[in-house]
Amino acid sequence: MRRAVCPGSFDPVTLGHLDIVGRAAAVYDEVTVAVLVNKKKSSLFTVDERIEMLREATAGYGNVVVDSFHGLLVDWCRTNHVPVIVKGLRAISDFDYELQMAQMNHGLAGVETLFMTTNPLYSFLSSSLVKEVATYGGDVAHLIPAAVHERLRARLAERATES
Ligand code: PNS
């Protein structure tokens, strides 16, 4: 059984993430999408909401599961016997930090990182940009799954009435 993990914050999942997850699912027997639980970082969606959106968005793949993790990714990899991390590389600006993490993860636990080049359609896309553009009324419907778009609109509307 060849297993890989696609880790991230997924706040929220975008079509760019799903492109990488889908392509990873075509080359591995099982892919886990692992959501980092990071209490220090403020997020728009709770971890449970992010997991729910990821489960909905990946339901069409028979070999994709969704999980969450605390602490080091390599510890999750060791516990779950997953030897490979798959990451998308959007642009050269991603490379510097991704290289550091890949080398650190390999040094810590022998876990390999394989990079997939992002579909050029999504090379500019990030969850942060989606949230920023949507906050100021920009159209992001073509960048995230429809169900995520609905939740994003609802959450931003809630936030706007709170402030
Ligand atoms: O979607 P993000 O926020 O860019 O994902 C970053 C993530 C979760 C992949 C990275 O921060 C991570 O692996 N964090 C877990 C903590 C860890 O293992 N840190 C050491 C990295 S060498």
PDB file of C-alpha atoms and ligand atoms in Angstrom:
ATOM      1  CA  MET A   1       0.000   0.000   0.000  1.00  0.00           C
ATOM      2  CA  ARG A   2       1.638   3.284  -1.093  1.00  0.00           C
ATOM      3  CA  ARG A   3       0.519   6.126   1.120  1.00  0.00           C
ATOM      4  CA  ALA A   4       1.053   9.889   1.011  1.00  0.00           C
ATOM      5  CA  VAL A   5      -0.110  12.928   2.941  1.00  0.00           C
ATOM      6  CA  CYS A   6      -1.114  16.373   1.691  1.00  0.00           C
ATOM      7  CA  PRO A   7      -0.750  18.638   4.739  1.00  0.00           C
ATOM      8  CA  GLY A   8      -1.928  22.210   5.190  1.00  0.00           C
ATOM      9  CA  SER A   9      -4.148  24.699   6.963  1.00  0.00           C
ATOM     10  CA  PHE A  10      -6.937  24.534   4.358  1.00  0.00           C
ATOM     11  CA  ASP A  11      -8.656  27.656   5.704  1.00  0.00           C
ATOM     12  CA  PRO A  12     -10.534  27.052   3.426  1.00  0.00           C
ATOM     13  CA  VAL A  13      -9.711  24.412   0.804  1.00  0.00           C
ATOM     14  CA  THR A  14      -9.284  25.866  -2.706  1.00  0.00           C
ATOM     15  CA  LEU A  15      -9.396  24.356  -6.180  1.00  0.00           C
ATOM     16  CA  GLY A  16      -5.592  24.625  -6.142  1.00  0.00           C
ATOM     17  CA  HIS A  17      -5.402  22.289  -3.144  1.00  0.00           C
ATOM     18  CA  LEU A  18      -7.906  19.919  -4.731  1.00  0.00           C
ATOM     19  CA  ASP A  19      -5.909  19.810  -7.952  1.00  0.00           C
ATOM     20  CA  ILE A  20      -2.871  18.568  -6.006  1.00  0.00           C
ATOM     21  CA  VAL A  21      -4.901  16.131  -3.860  1.00  0.00           C
ATOM     22  CA  GLY A  22      -6.589  14.661  -6.949  1.00  0.00           C
ATOM     23  CA  ARG A  23      -3.304  14.221  -8.779  1.00  0.00           C
ATOM     24  CA  ALA A  24      -1.689  12.678  -5.684  1.00  0.00           C
ATOM     25  CA  ALA A  25      -4.655  10.293  -5.441  1.00  0.00           C
ATOM     26  CA  ALA A  26      -3.914   9.146  -8.994  1.00  0.00           C
ATOM     27  CA  VAL A  27      -0.366   8.072  -8.102  1.00  0.00           C
ATOM     28  CA  TYR A  28      -0.775   6.767  -4.523  1.00  0.00           C
ATOM     29  CA  ASP A  29      -3.044   4.032  -3.189  1.00  0.00           C
ATOM     30  CA  GLU A  30      -4.194   6.222  -0.310  1.00  0.00           C
ATOM     31  CA  VAL A  31      -3.855   9.953   0.274  1.00  0.00           C
ATOM     32  CA  THR A  32      -4.592  11.610   3.591  1.00  0.00           C
ATOM     33  CA  VAL A  33      -5.370  15.304   3.627  1.00  0.00           C
ATOM     34  CA  ALA A  34      -4.053  16.374   7.034  1.00  0.00           C
ATOM     35  CA  VAL A  35      -5.278  19.628   8.560  1.00  0.00           C
ATOM     36  CA  LEU A  36      -2.855  21.323  10.947  1.00  0.00           C
ATOM     37  CA  VAL A  37      -4.412  22.255  14.284  1.00  0.00           C
ATOM     38  CA  ASN A  38      -2.619  25.498  15.075  1.00  0.00           C
ATOM     39  CA  LYS A  39      -4.043  27.288  18.078  1.00  0.00           C
ATOM     40  CA  LYS A  40      -1.621  30.203  17.638  1.00  0.00           C
ATOM     41  CA  LYS A  41      -2.882  31.067  14.163  1.00  0.00           C
ATOM     42  CA  SER A  42      -6.307  32.687  13.923  1.00  0.00           C
ATOM     43  CA  SER A  43      -8.496  31.041  11.327  1.00  0.00           C
ATOM     44  CA  LEU A  44     -11.777  31.820   9.629  1.00  0.00           C
ATOM     45  CA  PHE A  45     -13.078  28.254   9.906  1.00  0.00           C
ATOM     46  CA  THR A  46     -12.719  25.808  12.794  1.00  0.00           C
ATOM     47  CA  VAL A  47     -10.737  22.628  12.228  1.00  0.00           C
ATOM     48  CA  ASP A  48     -13.986  20.630  12.219  1.00  0.00           C
ATOM     49  CA  GLU A  49     -15.482  22.915   9.574  1.00  0.00           C
ATOM     50  CA  ARG A  50     -12.346  22.634   7.455  1.00  0.00           C
ATOM     51  CA  ILE A  51     -12.407  18.853   7.742  1.00  0.00           C
ATOM     52  CA  GLU A  52     -16.085  18.764   6.782  1.00  0.00           C
ATOM     53  CA  MET A  53     -15.464  20.923   3.693  1.00  0.00           C
ATOM     54  CA  LEU A  54     -12.495  18.755   2.708  1.00  0.00           C
ATOM     55  CA  ARG A  55     -14.529  15.556   3.142  1.00  0.00           C
ATOM     56  CA  GLU A  56     -17.299  16.949   0.934  1.00  0.00           C
ATOM     57  CA  ALA A  57     -14.827  18.172  -1.684  1.00  0.00           C
ATOM     58  CA  THR A  58     -12.901  14.875  -1.848  1.00  0.00           C
ATOM     59  CA  ALA A  59     -15.915  12.544  -1.554  1.00  0.00           C
ATOM     60  CA  GLY A  60     -15.566  11.608  -5.217  1.00  0.00           C
ATOM     61  CA  TYR A  61     -12.176   9.981  -4.631  1.00  0.00           C
ATOM     62  CA  GLY A  62     -12.324   6.493  -3.239  1.00  0.00           C
ATOM     63  CA  ASN A  63      -8.800   6.713  -1.810  1.00  0.00           C
ATOM     64  CA  VAL A  64      -8.698  10.110  -0.074  1.00  0.00           C
ATOM     65  CA  VAL A  65      -9.215  10.426   3.677  1.00  0.00           C
ATOM     66  CA  VAL A  66      -9.140  13.532   5.851  1.00  0.00           C
ATOM     67  CA  ASP A  67      -7.492  13.819   9.259  1.00  0.00           C
ATOM     68  CA  SER A  68      -6.058  16.519  11.530  1.00  0.00           C
ATOM     69  CA  PHE A  69      -2.781  16.710  13.400  1.00  0.00           C
ATOM     70  CA  HIS A  70      -1.081  18.666  16.175  1.00  0.00           C
ATOM     71  CA  GLY A  71       2.637  19.260  16.448  1.00  0.00           C
ATOM     72  CA  LEU A  72       5.141  17.943  13.962  1.00  0.00           C
ATOM     73  CA  LEU A  73       3.963  16.560  10.659  1.00  0.00           C
ATOM     74  CA  VAL A  74       6.692  13.915  10.728  1.00  0.00           C
ATOM     75  CA  ASP A  75       5.309  12.577  14.038  1.00  0.00           C
ATOM     76  CA  TRP A  76       1.915  12.149  12.379  1.00  0.00           C
ATOM     77  CA  CYS A  77       3.701  10.438   9.440  1.00  0.00           C
ATOM     78  CA  ARG A  78       5.533   8.045  11.765  1.00  0.00           C
ATOM     79  CA  THR A  79       2.410   7.163  13.768  1.00  0.00           C
ATOM     80  CA  ASN A  80       0.381   6.568  10.617  1.00  0.00           C
ATOM     81  CA  HIS A  81       3.138   4.861   8.601  1.00  0.00           C
ATOM     82  CA  VAL A  82       3.014   7.446   5.820  1.00  0.00           C
ATOM     83  CA  PRO A  83       6.475   7.910   4.265  1.00  0.00           C
ATOM     84  CA  VAL A  84       5.717  10.641   1.695  1.00  0.00           C
ATOM     85  CA  ILE A  85       4.499  14.245   1.856  1.00  0.00           C
ATOM     86  CA  VAL A  86       3.071  15.660  -1.377  1.00  0.00           C
ATOM     87  CA  LYS A  87       3.114  19.434  -1.802  1.00  0.00           C
ATOM     88  CA  GLY A  88       2.154  21.762  -4.620  1.00  0.00           C
ATOM     89  CA  LEU A  89       4.711  24.313  -5.790  1.00  0.00           C
ATOM     90  CA  ARG A  90       3.085  27.399  -7.246  1.00  0.00           C
ATOM     91  CA  ALA A  91       6.051  29.608  -8.002  1.00  0.00           C
ATOM     92  CA  ILE A  92       9.724  30.018  -7.225  1.00  0.00           C
ATOM     93  CA  SER A  93       8.683  32.064  -4.171  1.00  0.00           C
ATOM     94  CA  ASP A  94       7.279  28.873  -2.596  1.00  0.00           C
ATOM     95  CA  PHE A  95      10.490  26.999  -3.162  1.00  0.00           C
ATOM     96  CA  ASP A  96      12.747  28.496  -0.505  1.00  0.00           C
ATOM     97  CA  TYR A  97      10.535  27.660   2.481  1.00  0.00           C
ATOM     98  CA  GLU A  98       9.319  24.366   1.034  1.00  0.00           C
ATOM     99  CA  LEU A  99      12.919  23.246   0.489  1.00  0.00           C
ATOM    100  CA  GLN A 100      13.770  24.033   4.121  1.00  0.00           C
ATOM    101  CA  MET A 101      10.757  22.095   5.391  1.00  0.00           C
ATOM    102  CA  ALA A 102      11.427  19.150   3.085  1.00  0.00           C
ATOM    103  CA  GLN A 103      15.056  18.926   4.190  1.00  0.00           C
ATOM    104  CA  MET A 104      14.130  19.291   7.855  1.00  0.00           C
ATOM    105  CA  ASN A 105      11.414  16.620   7.602  1.00  0.00           C
ATOM    106  CA  HIS A 106      13.783  14.249   5.841  1.00  0.00           C
ATOM    107  CA  GLY A 107      16.502  14.891   8.413  1.00  0.00           C
ATOM    108  CA  LEU A 108      14.112  14.404  11.333  1.00  0.00           C
ATOM    109  CA  ALA A 109      12.395  11.238  10.233  1.00  0.00           C
ATOM    110  CA  GLY A 110      13.454  10.178   6.734  1.00  0.00           C
ATOM    111  CA  VAL A 111      10.080  11.312   5.394  1.00  0.00           C
ATOM    112  CA  GLU A 112      10.306  12.223   1.698  1.00  0.00           C
ATOM    113  CA  THR A 113       8.641  15.280   0.165  1.00  0.00           C
ATOM    114  CA  LEU A 114       7.520  15.151  -3.450  1.00  0.00           C
ATOM    115  CA  PHE A 115       6.582  18.386  -5.170  1.00  0.00           C
ATOM    116  CA  MET A 116       3.959  18.688  -7.859  1.00  0.00           C
ATOM    117  CA  THR A 117       3.881  21.748 -10.049  1.00  0.00           C
ATOM    118  CA  THR A 118       0.604  23.544  -9.589  1.00  0.00           C
ATOM    119  CA  ASN A 119      -1.822  23.743 -12.461  1.00  0.00           C
ATOM    120  CA  PRO A 120      -1.064  27.202 -13.985  1.00  0.00           C
ATOM    121  CA  LEU A 121      -4.771  28.007 -13.589  1.00  0.00           C
ATOM    122  CA  TYR A 122      -4.146  28.151  -9.841  1.00  0.00           C
ATOM    123  CA  SER A 123      -0.556  29.379  -9.648  1.00  0.00           C
ATOM    124  CA  PHE A 124      -1.639  32.672  -8.017  1.00  0.00           C
ATOM    125  CA  LEU A 125      -4.140  31.092  -5.667  1.00  0.00           C
ATOM    126  CA  SER A 126      -3.973  30.843  -1.868  1.00  0.00           C
ATOM    127  CA  SER A 127      -6.564  30.551   0.900  1.00  0.00           C
ATOM    128  CA  SER A 128      -5.420  33.911   2.287  1.00  0.00           C
ATOM    129  CA  LEU A 129      -5.970  35.692  -1.019  1.00  0.00           C
ATOM    130  CA  VAL A 130      -9.367  34.054  -1.466  1.00  0.00           C
ATOM    131  CA  LYS A 131     -10.414  35.318   1.977  1.00  0.00           C
ATOM    132  CA  GLU A 132      -9.070  38.797   1.341  1.00  0.00           C
ATOM    133  CA  VAL A 133     -10.702  39.157  -2.065  1.00  0.00           C
ATOM    134  CA  ALA A 134     -14.017  37.765  -0.798  1.00  0.00           C
ATOM    135  CA  THR A 135     -13.937  40.071   2.249  1.00  0.00           C
ATOM    136  CA  TYR A 136     -13.900  43.094  -0.041  1.00  0.00           C
ATOM    137  CA  GLY A 137     -16.596  41.765  -2.348  1.00  0.00           C
ATOM    138  CA  GLY A 138     -14.433  40.277  -5.110  1.00  0.00           C
ATOM    139  CA  ASP A 139     -15.600  37.205  -7.009  1.00  0.00           C
ATOM    140  CA  VAL A 140     -13.903  33.987  -5.893  1.00  0.00           C
ATOM    141  CA  ALA A 141     -16.582  31.542  -7.071  1.00  0.00           C
ATOM    142  CA  HIS A 142     -14.256  30.080  -9.714  1.00  0.00           C
ATOM    143  CA  LEU A 143     -11.475  29.427  -7.196  1.00  0.00           C
ATOM    144  CA  ILE A 144     -13.178  27.309  -4.529  1.00  0.00           C
ATOM    145  CA  PRO A 145     -15.788  24.527  -4.524  1.00  0.00           C
ATOM    146  CA  ALA A 146     -19.397  25.797  -4.594  1.00  0.00           C
ATOM    147  CA  ALA A 147     -20.161  24.478  -1.097  1.00  0.00           C
ATOM    148  CA  VAL A 148     -17.072  26.233   0.281  1.00  0.00           C
ATOM    149  CA  HIS A 149     -18.145  29.432  -1.460  1.00  0.00           C
ATOM    150  CA  GLU A 150     -21.515  29.271   0.283  1.00  0.00           C
ATOM    151  CA  ARG A 151     -19.900  28.784   3.679  1.00  0.00           C
ATOM    152  CA  LEU A 152     -17.383  31.538   3.024  1.00  0.00           C
ATOM    153  CA  ARG A 153     -20.116  34.020   2.136  1.00  0.00           C
ATOM    154  CA  ALA A 154     -22.059  33.067   5.251  1.00  0.00           C
ATOM    155  CA  ARG A 155     -19.019  33.321   7.543  1.00  0.00           C
ATOM    156  CA  LEU A 156     -17.938  36.694   6.143  1.00  0.00           C
ATOM    157  CA  ALA A 157     -21.504  37.998   6.515  1.00  0.00           C
ATOM    158  CA  GLU A 158     -21.526  36.844  10.168  1.00  0.00           C
ATOM    159  CA  ARG A 159     -18.179  38.543  10.773  1.00  0.00           C
ATOM    160  CA  ALA A 160     -19.390  41.751   9.128  1.00  0.00           C
ATOM    161  CA  THR A 161     -22.459  41.950  11.393  1.00  0.00           C
ATOM    162  CA  GLU A 162     -20.295  41.242  14.482  1.00  0.00           C
ATOM    163  CA  SER A 163     -17.967  44.178  13.802  1.00  0.00           C
TER     164      SER A 163
HETATM  165  O1  PNS B   1      -1.249  25.459   4.357  1.00  0.00           O
HETATM  166  P1  PNS B   1       0.003  25.851   5.078  1.00  0.00           P
HETATM  167  O2  PNS B   1      -0.317  26.659   6.314  1.00  0.00           O
HETATM  168  O3  PNS B   1       1.003  26.509   4.181  1.00  0.00           O
HETATM  169  O4  PNS B   1       0.672  24.462   5.564  1.00  0.00           O
HETATM  170  C1  PNS B   1       1.886  24.444   6.261  1.00  0.00           C
HETATM  171  C2  PNS B   1       2.119  23.079   6.937  1.00  0.00           C
HETATM  172  C3  PNS B   1       0.930  22.703   7.788  1.00  0.00           C
HETATM  173  C4  PNS B   1       2.320  22.029   5.880  1.00  0.00           C
HETATM  174  C5  PNS B   1       3.408  23.225   7.790  1.00  0.00           C
HETATM  175  O5  PNS B   1       3.353  24.390   8.555  1.00  0.00           O
HETATM  176  C6  PNS B   1       3.605  22.045   8.732  1.00  0.00           C
HETATM  177  O6  PNS B   1       3.943  20.951   8.306  1.00  0.00           O
HETATM  178  N1  PNS B   1       3.361  22.293  10.024  1.00  0.00           N
HETATM  179  C7  PNS B   1       3.405  21.283  11.045  1.00  0.00           C
HETATM  180  C8  PNS B   1       4.487  21.574  12.077  1.00  0.00           C
HETATM  181  C9  PNS B   1       5.807  21.031  11.599  1.00  0.00           C
HETATM  182  O7  PNS B   1       5.970  19.866  11.297  1.00  0.00           O
HETATM  183  N2  PNS B   1       6.795  21.949  11.506  1.00  0.00           N
HETATM  184  C10 PNS B   1       8.131  21.648  11.056  1.00  0.00           C
HETATM  185  C11 PNS B   1       8.213  21.792   9.558  1.00  0.00           C
HETATM  186  S1  PNS B   1       9.822  21.396   8.998  1.00  0.00           S
END
